Each structure stands twice: as C-alpha cells, then as structure tokens.
Short mmCIF file of C-alpha atoms and ligand atoms in Angstrom, two decimals:
data_model
loop_
_atom_site.label_atom_id
_atom_site.label_comp_id
_atom_site.label_asym_id
_atom_site.label_seq_id
_atom_site.Cartn_x
_atom_site.Cartn_y
_atom_site.Cartn_z
CA MET A 1 0.12 -0.19 -0.03
CA GLU A 2 1.77 3.87 -0.92
CA LYS A 3 2.42 5.21 2.29
CA ILE A 4 0.80 8.02 3.22
CA ILE A 5 3.28 11.14 3.70
CA ALA A 6 2.27 14.72 5.56
CA PRO A 7 1.47 17.36 3.58
CA LYS A 8 4.30 19.96 1.50
CA GLY A 9 6.07 22.12 3.40
CA THR A 10 4.59 20.50 7.14
CA LYS A 11 7.08 19.35 9.69
CA ASP A 12 6.99 16.61 12.31
CA ILE A 13 8.52 17.93 15.61
CA PHE A 14 9.93 15.68 17.55
CA HIS A 15 12.10 15.01 20.19
CA PRO A 16 15.02 16.35 20.88
CA ASP A 17 14.32 19.10 18.71
CA ILE A 18 11.24 19.78 20.56
CA LEU A 19 13.34 20.93 23.18
CA GLN A 20 14.76 24.15 21.15
CA TRP A 21 10.95 24.64 20.65
CA ARG A 22 10.19 24.30 23.85
CA ASN A 23 13.49 26.71 25.34
CA LEU A 24 12.52 28.93 22.40
CA GLU A 25 8.26 29.08 23.84
CA GLU A 26 9.91 29.81 26.54
CA ARG A 27 11.47 32.84 26.56
CA ILE A 28 9.69 34.70 24.70
CA LEU A 29 7.58 34.22 27.44
CA GLY A 30 9.68 35.36 30.31
CA PHE A 31 11.06 38.04 28.64
CA PHE A 32 8.13 39.10 26.88
CA SER A 33 5.71 39.77 30.19
CA SER A 34 8.27 41.75 31.71
CA TYR A 35 6.44 45.06 29.16
CA GLY A 36 3.23 43.33 31.25
CA TYR A 37 1.94 41.31 27.65
CA ARG A 38 -0.81 39.04 28.11
CA GLU A 39 -1.22 35.70 25.73
CA ILE A 40 -3.90 35.60 23.80
CA ARG A 41 -4.36 32.05 21.14
CA THR A 42 -7.67 32.92 19.28
CA PRO A 43 -8.78 30.09 16.40
CA LEU A 44 -6.81 28.84 13.83
CA PHE A 45 -10.13 29.64 11.46
CA GLU A 46 -11.92 32.07 10.90
CA HIS A 47 -14.66 33.08 8.38
CA SER A 48 -12.20 34.34 5.13
CA GLU A 49 -13.62 38.50 5.73
CA LEU A 50 -11.41 38.67 7.79
CA PHE A 51 -8.44 38.29 5.91
CA SER A 52 -10.22 40.19 2.61
CA ARG A 53 -10.82 42.24 4.51
CA SER A 54 -7.66 43.33 7.06
CA ILE A 55 -5.36 42.01 5.06
CA GLY A 56 -5.66 43.31 1.45
CA ASP A 57 -7.91 42.18 -0.85
CA GLU A 58 -4.95 43.00 -3.44
CA THR A 59 -2.33 41.59 -1.68
CA GLU A 60 -0.14 37.63 -2.43
CA VAL A 61 -1.97 37.13 0.82
CA VAL A 62 -5.20 36.67 0.29
CA GLN A 63 -4.43 36.59 -3.55
CA LYS A 64 -2.84 33.52 -3.30
CA GLU A 65 -1.27 32.13 -0.02
CA MET A 66 -4.73 32.07 1.11
CA TYR A 67 -6.10 27.54 2.86
CA THR A 68 -9.82 28.88 2.37
CA PHE A 69 -12.05 25.95 2.50
CA VAL A 70 -15.82 26.03 2.08
CA ASP A 71 -17.40 23.77 5.63
CA LYS A 72 -20.62 21.41 5.37
CA GLY A 73 -22.52 24.62 6.65
CA GLY A 74 -21.50 26.36 3.49
CA ARG A 75 -20.16 29.70 5.26
CA SER A 76 -16.44 29.76 3.82
CA LEU A 77 -13.36 29.72 6.13
CA THR A 78 -9.50 30.24 5.91
CA LEU A 79 -6.65 28.80 7.80
CA ARG A 80 -5.61 31.84 9.24
CA PRO A 81 -2.17 33.38 7.40
CA GLU A 82 -1.47 35.86 10.29
CA ASN A 83 -3.24 37.04 13.54
CA THR A 84 -2.53 40.01 14.07
CA ALA A 85 -6.91 40.22 12.89
CA SER A 86 -7.74 37.46 14.99
CA VAL A 87 -7.20 39.54 17.94
CA VAL A 88 -8.24 41.99 16.53
CA ARG A 89 -11.86 40.73 16.13
CA ALA A 90 -11.30 39.69 19.55
CA ALA A 91 -10.87 42.12 21.54
CA ILE A 92 -13.81 43.50 19.50
CA GLU A 93 -15.68 41.13 19.87
CA ASN A 94 -15.46 39.80 23.16
CA GLN A 95 -14.50 43.87 24.38
CA LEU A 96 -11.78 44.11 25.63
CA PHE A 97 -10.56 47.37 24.18
CA ASN A 98 -13.12 47.89 27.57
CA ARG A 99 -12.00 45.76 30.22
CA LEU A 100 -8.26 45.18 30.29
CA SER A 101 -5.46 47.74 30.35
CA PRO A 102 -2.90 47.38 29.98
CA LEU A 103 -4.64 45.89 26.43
CA ARG A 104 -2.15 43.88 24.73
CA PHE A 105 -1.52 40.56 23.46
CA LEU A 106 1.08 38.17 23.24
CA TYR A 107 0.26 35.73 20.80
CA ILE A 108 2.13 32.24 19.97
CA GLY A 109 1.41 29.35 17.53
CA PRO A 110 0.74 27.75 13.66
CA MET A 111 -0.16 30.29 10.99
CA PHE A 112 -0.28 29.23 6.87
CA ARG A 113 0.15 30.31 3.94
CA TYR A 114 0.24 28.22 0.38
CA ASP A 115 3.88 28.89 -0.61
CA LYS A 116 6.36 28.02 -2.07
CA PRO A 117 7.62 25.55 0.46
CA GLN A 118 12.20 25.91 0.81
CA LYS A 119 14.19 25.51 3.90
CA GLY A 120 12.48 28.36 6.67
CA ARG A 121 9.87 29.43 4.03
CA TYR A 122 6.97 26.29 4.86
CA ARG A 123 3.02 26.23 4.90
CA GLN A 124 2.78 25.74 8.31
CA PHE A 125 4.78 27.78 10.01
CA HIS A 126 4.54 29.00 13.52
CA GLN A 127 5.28 32.75 14.16
CA PHE A 128 5.18 34.17 17.81
CA GLY A 129 3.72 38.06 17.94
CA VAL A 130 2.67 40.74 20.37
CA GLU A 131 -0.24 43.28 20.03
CA ILE A 132 -0.77 46.81 21.68
CA PHE A 133 -3.69 48.11 21.24
CA GLY A 134 -5.55 52.05 22.34
CA GLU A 135 -1.36 53.71 22.10
CA ASP A 136 0.24 56.60 19.90
CA HIS A 137 3.00 57.21 21.11
CA PRO A 138 6.02 57.61 18.06
CA PHE A 139 8.18 56.34 21.28
CA LEU A 140 5.68 53.24 21.67
CA ASP A 141 6.72 52.00 19.28
CA ALA A 142 10.61 52.92 19.44
CA GLU A 143 9.71 51.01 22.00
CA LEU A 144 8.99 48.07 21.04
CA ILE A 145 10.99 47.41 17.61
CA GLU A 146 13.21 48.07 20.21
CA SER A 147 11.86 44.27 22.49
CA ALA A 148 11.60 42.98 19.39
CA HIS A 149 15.39 43.06 18.00
CA ARG A 150 16.55 42.76 22.02
CA PHE A 151 14.37 39.94 22.31
CA LEU A 152 16.69 38.52 19.04
CA THR A 153 20.45 39.48 20.86
CA THR A 154 19.11 37.48 24.03
CA LEU A 155 18.80 34.78 22.00
CA GLY A 156 22.54 35.16 20.47
CA ILE A 157 21.47 35.33 16.51
CA ARG A 158 23.57 38.75 16.18
CA ASN A 159 24.71 39.78 12.21
CA THR A 160 20.76 41.31 12.13
CA GLU A 161 19.48 44.66 10.35
CA LEU A 162 16.56 46.93 11.31
CA LEU A 163 14.61 48.22 8.38
CA ILE A 164 12.86 50.49 8.87
CA ASN A 165 9.75 53.30 6.96
CA SER A 166 6.71 54.76 7.17
CA VAL A 167 3.95 53.88 5.27
CA GLY A 168 2.51 57.17 5.48
CA CYS A 169 -1.66 57.52 6.46
CA PRO A 170 -5.17 57.48 4.87
CA VAL A 171 -5.34 61.57 4.20
CA CYS A 172 -1.24 60.83 2.57
CA ARG A 173 -1.53 57.41 0.98
CA PRO A 174 -4.09 58.74 -1.63
CA LEU A 175 -2.88 61.64 -3.10
CA TYR A 176 1.07 59.34 -3.59
CA LEU A 177 -1.08 56.34 -4.41
CA ASP A 178 -2.05 58.07 -7.76
CA ARG A 179 1.14 59.51 -8.14
CA LEU A 180 2.69 56.44 -7.94
CA ARG A 181 -0.05 54.49 -10.13
CA GLN A 182 0.32 57.43 -12.34
CA ALA A 183 4.44 56.58 -12.64
CA ALA A 184 4.24 52.83 -12.89
CA GLU A 185 1.22 53.76 -16.20
CA GLY A 186 4.09 54.90 -17.53
CA HIS A 187 5.27 51.94 -17.77
CA ARG A 188 3.27 49.78 -17.44
CA PRO A 189 4.23 47.73 -20.55
CA ASP A 190 7.31 46.42 -18.61
CA PHE A 191 5.79 45.16 -15.64
CA CYS A 192 4.56 41.56 -15.21
CA ALA A 193 1.22 41.44 -15.65
CA ASP A 194 0.37 40.27 -12.07
CA CYS A 195 1.92 44.53 -11.75
CA GLN A 196 -0.02 45.64 -14.20
CA ARG A 197 -3.08 44.17 -12.16
CA LYS A 198 -1.92 45.98 -9.22
CA ILE A 199 -1.37 49.63 -10.74
CA ASP A 200 -4.94 50.24 -11.08
CA LYS A 201 -5.87 47.74 -8.24
CA ASN A 202 -3.08 48.98 -5.33
CA PRO A 203 0.13 49.87 -6.70
CA LEU A 204 1.60 50.08 -3.75
CA ARG A 205 1.68 46.35 -3.72
CA ILE A 206 4.42 47.06 -6.81
CA PHE A 207 7.58 46.92 -4.73
CA ASP A 208 6.65 43.32 -3.10
CA CYS A 209 7.03 42.20 -6.64
CA LYS A 210 10.13 39.61 -6.62
CA VAL A 211 10.14 39.60 -10.47
CA PRO A 212 13.75 41.54 -10.34
CA GLY A 213 13.32 43.50 -13.98
CA CYS A 214 9.57 44.66 -11.30
CA ARG A 215 11.95 45.30 -8.70
CA GLU A 216 13.88 47.35 -11.62
CA LEU A 217 11.69 49.00 -12.35
CA ALA A 218 10.28 50.07 -9.09
CA ARG A 219 13.02 52.03 -8.32
CA GLU A 220 12.96 54.51 -10.40
CA LEU A 221 8.78 55.31 -8.94
CA PRO A 222 8.17 57.80 -6.58
CA LEU A 223 8.85 57.15 -2.88
CA LEU A 224 6.75 57.36 -0.11
CA GLY A 225 9.04 59.43 2.12
CA GLU A 226 9.02 62.34 0.05
CA GLU A 227 4.32 62.31 0.02
CA LEU A 228 4.57 62.11 3.49
CA CYS A 229 1.73 63.93 5.62
CA ASP A 230 3.12 67.14 8.42
CA GLU A 231 1.57 64.63 11.53
CA CYS A 232 2.80 61.03 9.43
CA ARG A 233 6.32 63.00 8.92
CA GLU A 234 6.35 64.01 12.82
CA HIS A 235 5.02 61.07 14.59
CA HIS A 236 8.95 59.19 12.25
CA GLU A 237 11.00 61.98 13.22
CA GLY A 238 9.79 60.60 17.22
CA VAL A 239 10.14 57.27 16.23
CA LYS A 240 13.76 57.71 14.70
CA SER A 241 14.70 59.57 17.71
CA GLY A 242 13.21 57.53 20.65
CA LEU A 243 15.04 54.53 18.85
CA ASP A 244 18.28 56.69 18.41
CA SER A 245 17.83 57.20 22.90
CA LEU A 246 18.00 53.48 23.15
CA GLY A 247 21.28 53.61 20.53
CA VAL A 248 19.31 50.65 18.39
CA SER A 249 20.77 51.05 15.19
CA TYR A 250 18.57 51.02 11.67
CA ARG A 251 18.56 51.70 7.49
CA GLU A 252 15.92 53.96 6.51
CA ASP A 253 14.21 51.44 4.09
CA PRO A 254 11.35 53.72 1.74
CA MET A 255 10.91 50.74 -0.06
CA LEU A 256 9.79 49.17 2.56
CA VAL A 257 6.08 48.42 2.78
CA ARG A 258 5.40 45.61 4.41
CA GLY A 259 2.91 42.29 2.23
CA LEU A 260 -0.12 43.36 4.23
CA ASP A 261 -2.59 46.37 3.15
CA TYR A 262 -3.40 46.60 7.49
CA TYR A 263 -0.72 48.73 7.63
CA GLN A 264 0.09 52.58 9.08
CA ARG A 265 2.98 54.74 9.43
CA THR A 266 5.63 52.71 10.96
CA ALA A 267 7.06 49.22 9.25
CA PHE A 268 10.04 47.24 10.09
CA GLU A 269 11.43 44.67 9.41
CA ILE A 270 14.37 43.19 11.26
CA VAL A 271 17.04 40.86 8.73
CA GLY A 272 18.71 38.14 9.67
CA GLY A 273 22.46 37.70 8.99
CA HIS A 274 22.63 36.05 5.52
CA GLU A 275 20.93 36.81 2.13
CA GLY A 276 18.12 35.32 0.29
CA ALA A 277 14.52 34.73 1.21
CA GLN A 278 14.18 33.77 3.87
CA ASN A 279 16.11 36.14 6.27
CA ALA A 280 13.64 38.40 6.91
CA LEU A 281 13.17 37.44 10.67
CA LEU A 282 10.83 39.42 11.82
CA GLY A 283 8.68 42.29 10.51
CA GLY A 284 5.36 45.03 11.86
CA GLY A 285 4.41 48.40 12.06
CA ARG A 286 1.58 50.65 13.44
CA TYR A 287 -2.42 49.82 11.94
CA ASN A 288 -4.25 52.34 13.30
CA GLY A 289 -6.37 52.23 10.79
CA LEU A 290 -7.67 48.23 11.79
CA ILE A 291 -9.66 48.34 14.25
CA ARG A 292 -12.42 50.70 12.34
CA GLU A 293 -12.62 48.77 9.72
CA LEU A 294 -13.40 45.33 12.20
CA GLY A 295 -16.67 46.97 12.69
CA GLY A 296 -14.54 48.76 16.24
CA GLY A 297 -13.78 51.60 17.39
CA ASP A 298 -10.93 54.64 16.99
CA VAL A 299 -8.78 52.68 19.21
CA SER A 300 -4.59 52.82 17.81
CA GLY A 301 -2.74 49.14 17.05
CA ILE A 302 0.79 48.18 17.00
CA GLY A 303 2.54 44.78 16.91
CA PHE A 304 4.60 42.28 15.55
CA ALA A 305 5.58 38.78 14.49
CA ALA A 306 8.13 36.57 14.21
CA GLY A 307 9.08 33.95 12.23
CA MET A 308 9.13 31.43 14.47
CA GLU A 309 10.92 28.90 11.98
CA ARG A 310 13.60 31.76 11.05
CA LEU A 311 15.01 32.14 14.46
CA LEU A 312 15.59 28.53 15.76
CA LEU A 313 17.49 28.97 12.25
CA HIS A 314 19.38 31.14 13.21
CA MET A 315 19.52 30.72 17.22
CA PRO A 316 23.49 29.19 17.28
CA GLY A 317 23.66 26.14 18.13
CA ASN A 318 22.12 25.06 21.96
CA GLU A 319 22.18 22.21 23.28
CA GLN A 320 19.47 21.78 25.51
CA ARG A 321 20.08 20.27 28.29
CA GLU A 322 17.09 16.96 29.58
CA GLU A 323 16.55 15.18 32.63
CA LYS A 324 17.76 11.95 31.65
CA GLY A 325 15.77 9.82 33.62
CA ILE A 326 15.96 6.41 35.98
CA TYR A 327 15.06 2.73 34.05
CA ILE A 328 14.08 -0.03 36.02
CA ALA A 329 14.80 -3.48 34.83
CA TYR A 330 14.19 -6.83 36.79
CA GLN A 331 16.03 -9.87 36.68
CA SER A 332 12.77 -12.09 36.23
CA LEU A 333 9.11 -11.62 35.05
CA GLU A 334 8.57 -12.34 38.54
CA GLN A 335 9.72 -9.52 39.64
CA MET A 336 7.87 -7.17 37.71
CA PRO A 337 4.39 -6.27 39.91
CA GLU A 338 7.55 -4.98 41.81
CA THR A 339 9.18 -2.73 38.96
CA LEU A 340 5.57 -1.67 38.74
CA LYS A 341 4.64 -0.57 41.83
CA MET A 342 8.39 1.15 42.61
CA ALA A 343 7.99 3.54 38.93
CA ARG A 344 4.78 4.70 40.58
CA GLU A 345 6.67 5.58 43.58
CA LEU A 346 9.99 7.35 42.18
CA ARG A 347 6.84 9.37 39.41
CA GLU A 348 5.22 10.19 42.68
CA GLU A 349 8.18 11.86 43.99
CA GLY A 350 9.12 13.99 40.98
CA PHE A 351 12.27 11.77 39.44
CA THR A 352 11.25 10.54 35.40
CA VAL A 353 11.29 7.03 34.94
CA LEU A 354 10.94 4.26 32.13
CA SER A 355 10.08 1.15 32.58
CA GLU A 356 8.86 -1.60 29.83
CA TYR A 357 7.44 -4.91 30.56
CA GLY A 358 7.40 -8.51 29.45
CA VAL A 359 10.82 -8.12 28.74
CA LYS A 360 12.58 -11.25 29.25
CA GLY A 361 16.34 -11.72 30.34
CA LEU A 362 18.47 -9.34 32.53
CA LYS A 363 20.62 -8.61 29.58
CA LYS A 364 18.04 -7.75 26.81
CA LEU A 365 16.87 -5.24 30.11
CA MET A 366 20.42 -3.18 30.18
CA LYS A 367 20.66 -2.94 26.34
CA ARG A 368 17.38 -1.33 26.42
CA ALA A 369 18.51 0.71 29.72
CA ASP A 370 21.39 2.15 27.45
CA ARG A 371 20.03 2.46 24.69
CA ALA A 372 17.20 5.21 26.63
CA ALA A 373 20.03 6.73 27.33
CA ALA A 374 19.35 7.00 31.57
CA ALA A 375 21.38 7.49 33.80
CA ILE A 376 20.83 5.57 36.32
CA THR A 377 19.43 1.93 37.03
CA LEU A 378 18.22 -0.33 38.95
CA ILE A 379 18.35 -3.07 39.45
CA LEU A 380 15.37 -5.41 40.80
CA GLY A 381 15.99 -9.39 42.37
CA GLU A 382 14.91 -11.54 44.15
CA GLU A 383 17.31 -11.45 46.57
CA GLU A 384 17.31 -7.70 46.71
CA ILE A 385 13.39 -8.00 47.31
CA ALA A 386 13.98 -9.96 49.51
CA ALA A 387 16.55 -8.41 51.71
CA GLY A 388 15.12 -4.50 51.29
CA ARG A 389 17.60 -3.43 49.07
CA VAL A 390 18.17 -2.65 45.32
CA THR A 391 21.30 -2.59 42.89
CA VAL A 392 21.65 0.43 41.96
CA LYS A 393 24.12 1.57 38.52
CA SER A 394 25.36 4.67 37.34
CA MET A 395 25.13 4.70 32.71
CA SER A 396 28.12 7.08 33.39
CA ASP A 397 30.58 4.75 34.67
CA GLN A 398 28.86 1.53 35.38
CA LYS A 399 29.60 1.89 38.55
CA GLN A 400 27.23 -0.62 40.35
CA SER A 401 26.08 -0.97 44.62
CA GLN A 402 23.22 -1.93 46.36
CA ILE A 403 21.61 0.46 48.77
CA GLU A 404 18.28 -0.19 50.86
CA ARG A 405 15.34 0.18 49.72
CA LYS A 406 14.13 3.10 51.87
CA GLU A 407 17.70 5.13 51.53
CA LEU A 408 16.90 5.23 47.98
CA LEU A 409 15.27 8.29 47.57
CA PRO A 410 17.43 9.98 49.76
CA TRP A 411 19.62 8.43 47.22
CA LEU A 412 18.34 9.46 44.40
CA ARG A 413 17.97 13.07 45.02
CA LYS A 414 21.78 13.83 45.95
CA GLN A 415 22.49 12.32 42.68
CA ASN A 416 21.49 15.34 40.96
P1 AMP B 501 4.74 38.12 7.74
O1 AMP B 501 3.30 38.04 8.44
O2 AMP B 501 4.66 38.26 6.72
O3 AMP B 501 5.08 39.89 7.94
O4 AMP B 501 5.47 37.49 8.21
C1 AMP B 501 6.34 37.82 9.59
C2 AMP B 501 7.51 36.62 9.56
O5 AMP B 501 6.59 35.04 9.90
C3 AMP B 501 8.29 36.86 8.82
O6 AMP B 501 10.02 37.38 9.08
C4 AMP B 501 9.13 35.35 8.34
O7 AMP B 501 9.72 35.20 9.31
C5 AMP B 501 8.43 35.00 8.72
N1 AMP B 501 7.30 33.99 8.03
C6 AMP B 501 6.15 34.14 7.28
N2 AMP B 501 6.02 33.76 5.87
C7 AMP B 501 6.66 32.17 6.57
C8 AMP B 501 6.68 30.65 5.94
N3 AMP B 501 6.01 30.70 5.18
N4 AMP B 501 7.24 30.28 6.24
C9 AMP B 501 8.63 30.24 7.57
N5 AMP B 501 7.90 32.06 8.18
C10 AMP B 501 7.52 32.97 7.26
#
C-alpha cells in the first residue's frame, strides 16, 4: 500500500528538536511578560472575510496564499495566515478594549500560507507576535521595535539589520498612490502581468514583487517618504528619535511597504545576516485604521510577528540539557509487580522513570536502558527484594552498588 506522507510544506517536530521549541517558547513568554503582554489564543480558522478585509484583497497573502474552504454549513473559512486580524477580531468581539488594561497581547502558534516551500519557508509555520492597542506615541513604536531587536540579541542572533519606514496614513497615502499609479502607468508594458493588475488595484503592492525586472523598475518610482503629511513625518521622526535614545541602529528603507495592507505609518522588519528570501526574521508596524475597519472603535494598534522556524535556524546551536531518566530493570518476570510499584512511587516523587514490561532477561533490559539514555538503572532481583535492597547502576561509569530500599529516595535526590 502506498505510504501516506505529510503534506508539502509541513513538518513533524519531535525529540530532541522539540526541546529547542519549548526553550524558545519559554524565552518568548519570559521576555515579553516584562512588558505587560498577556497571552491570547484565537481559533486556527476564521471567516475568510476577516482576512480579505484586513490584510487586503490585492496582497500576495490573500490573492495566492490562503487556505480557504467551504465548510458543511456553506461558510467560507480560512486557516489563519497571520494572527493580527484574529486578535483584533477577538478584542472587538469580547469588548476587551473596555475590560482589560494594559491592552497588550502576545500569541504563539501555527499559521498557514500556500507559500513555495523551501528551507525556512513552510506552508504551516509558527509565529509569535505581540499587539498593543490604544497607544499612539511614537516612543511606543520605538519601544516595541527595540523589544523585538533586543529579544533577538538575547537569543544569540547576531548580524541582524533593522529596517524602518513610514507607509503614511489615509491623508497622505491616497495622494501618493495617485502619483505612483501615474508613474507606473508610464512603464506598464515593462511590468509583469501581476504588477500590471496592481497598477489599477493597489500600486503600493508593486514594491512586494519579486520579479527582478519589476524590482528594477520599482527603484524608479516615486517613494512614499517624500509625500508624507506633516503628522506622519513628525511621527516618523519621533520613532527615530526614540530609537536613537535607546541606542538602536537602523537603516531607513523607503521601499519597505510590508506585504499586508493594514499598516499605517511605522513599518519595520528585522532581517538576518545571510541573504535570501528567508532572511526576514520578523516584521511589523502600526495599523491604526484596522480596528475601525473590522467594526471596532477608533483605537490604534501596533505589533509585530516573528517566524519561529527562522529564529531557530538563526539561533546558535543551543544544546538543551534534558533530564535523564531512571530505568528500572528486573532480573526475572517475577519481579515485575515490584517494578510497577516502584516506578509509580518514584514518579510520584517527581522522578522521570522509564519502565518496560514483559522483556525477558536482564541483559536485554540493560541494553534497552542504554538505548533509552538513562542516567541510572535500578535492578530488582529476588534477593534484593527479600533483603529490602536495590541494586543501583550509574550508566555513565557503569559502577554498581547495593543500597537499602529506604535509602533509595535520598540517594536518588543526591544524584541530580
Ligand atoms: P508577515 O506576517 O508576512 O509579516 O511575516 C512575519 C514573519 O513570519 C516573517 O518575517 C517570517 O519570519 C515569518 N514567515 C512568514 N511566512 C513564512 C513562511 N511561509 N514560512 C516560515 N516563516 C514565515
């Protein structure tokens, strides 16, 4: 029969890699709790409209990458390609804007995009991210960006570059988009078919195109930075001055527009040392209009999302110390009931115990203890049980001795 394999672009994560994942998750929760973030978990699927309305109909994500399906009730649902829209939806629906303070959320979980799989790019991947609602000051943008940057440093990820830009607001962006459309129109035949459509629908997305010819042409187009209104310009200067005060170095990238439409003003990205499409480690920005767009009030928002597979790829090899277990072996099957009881007793005391049953022969059991990488093996034989003793064997130096049964717990505690 043909084997069933995992869908393209997905990965099984198991031991010992899972230890790196747990370590990363714990570090995320620890680091960001000092900023007052609280964890939120939203459904893995949402009504498709949530994403088309927030991310934008003309974005790559909505156009090409969503896993959308119709359920048995005839609803169009989509596996979440990102989490900001869901967090905003949840906050509006549960009236969190009135109930919680501070309004700072953190999430960790899988996202789904029909992307072209390669190293560091998957169809099911994981992001952690944060969102802050209701705060407008540019220093908040600076603090958020600095926290993202510093977190990567604490993970040991070096040689990163922080790129920042302002993508304007509903006051200055439409004027700029008109200019951009006019300029792009002049080169229409030279753009790819996708970009030709974007000229009409959403010319800002031309900057996302990966086709080399289009990228070349994009360099000739007018940039939003030159057209910002006074408020956006002031905000952007404020963000930079905040970053300067914090001693964070950054590069202004006037072509950084981010792949999601909801951004306003601040947009930023942190890219990793080595080149390639997968060097984007995290990205985010301000999305002041999104909450209103999704039916909430005039509440501002800002956040970022980081790709966890990419962080793990860039983190220096961090050997995880794993707690080694205690293996219980028996001389013959008659000692199995005693083994069963001892395993329970030790687990109740907090030890990791590896026990197997029905294996004939001590020699076989000792081999299995080795393969299970146990630190200590306890051996129960008829004589030991009768004398109230147990044989303990240290697996690292193979030294073996007998100790009193009642001394076992204190002895094991000392071994750690
Ligand atoms: P975005 O939500 O597009 O702003 O992406 C934020 C971060 O998620 C990126 O900087 C990447 O680190 C990560 N990311 C996005 N798409 C993928 C993917 N298909 N596979 C792995 N990581 C991804």
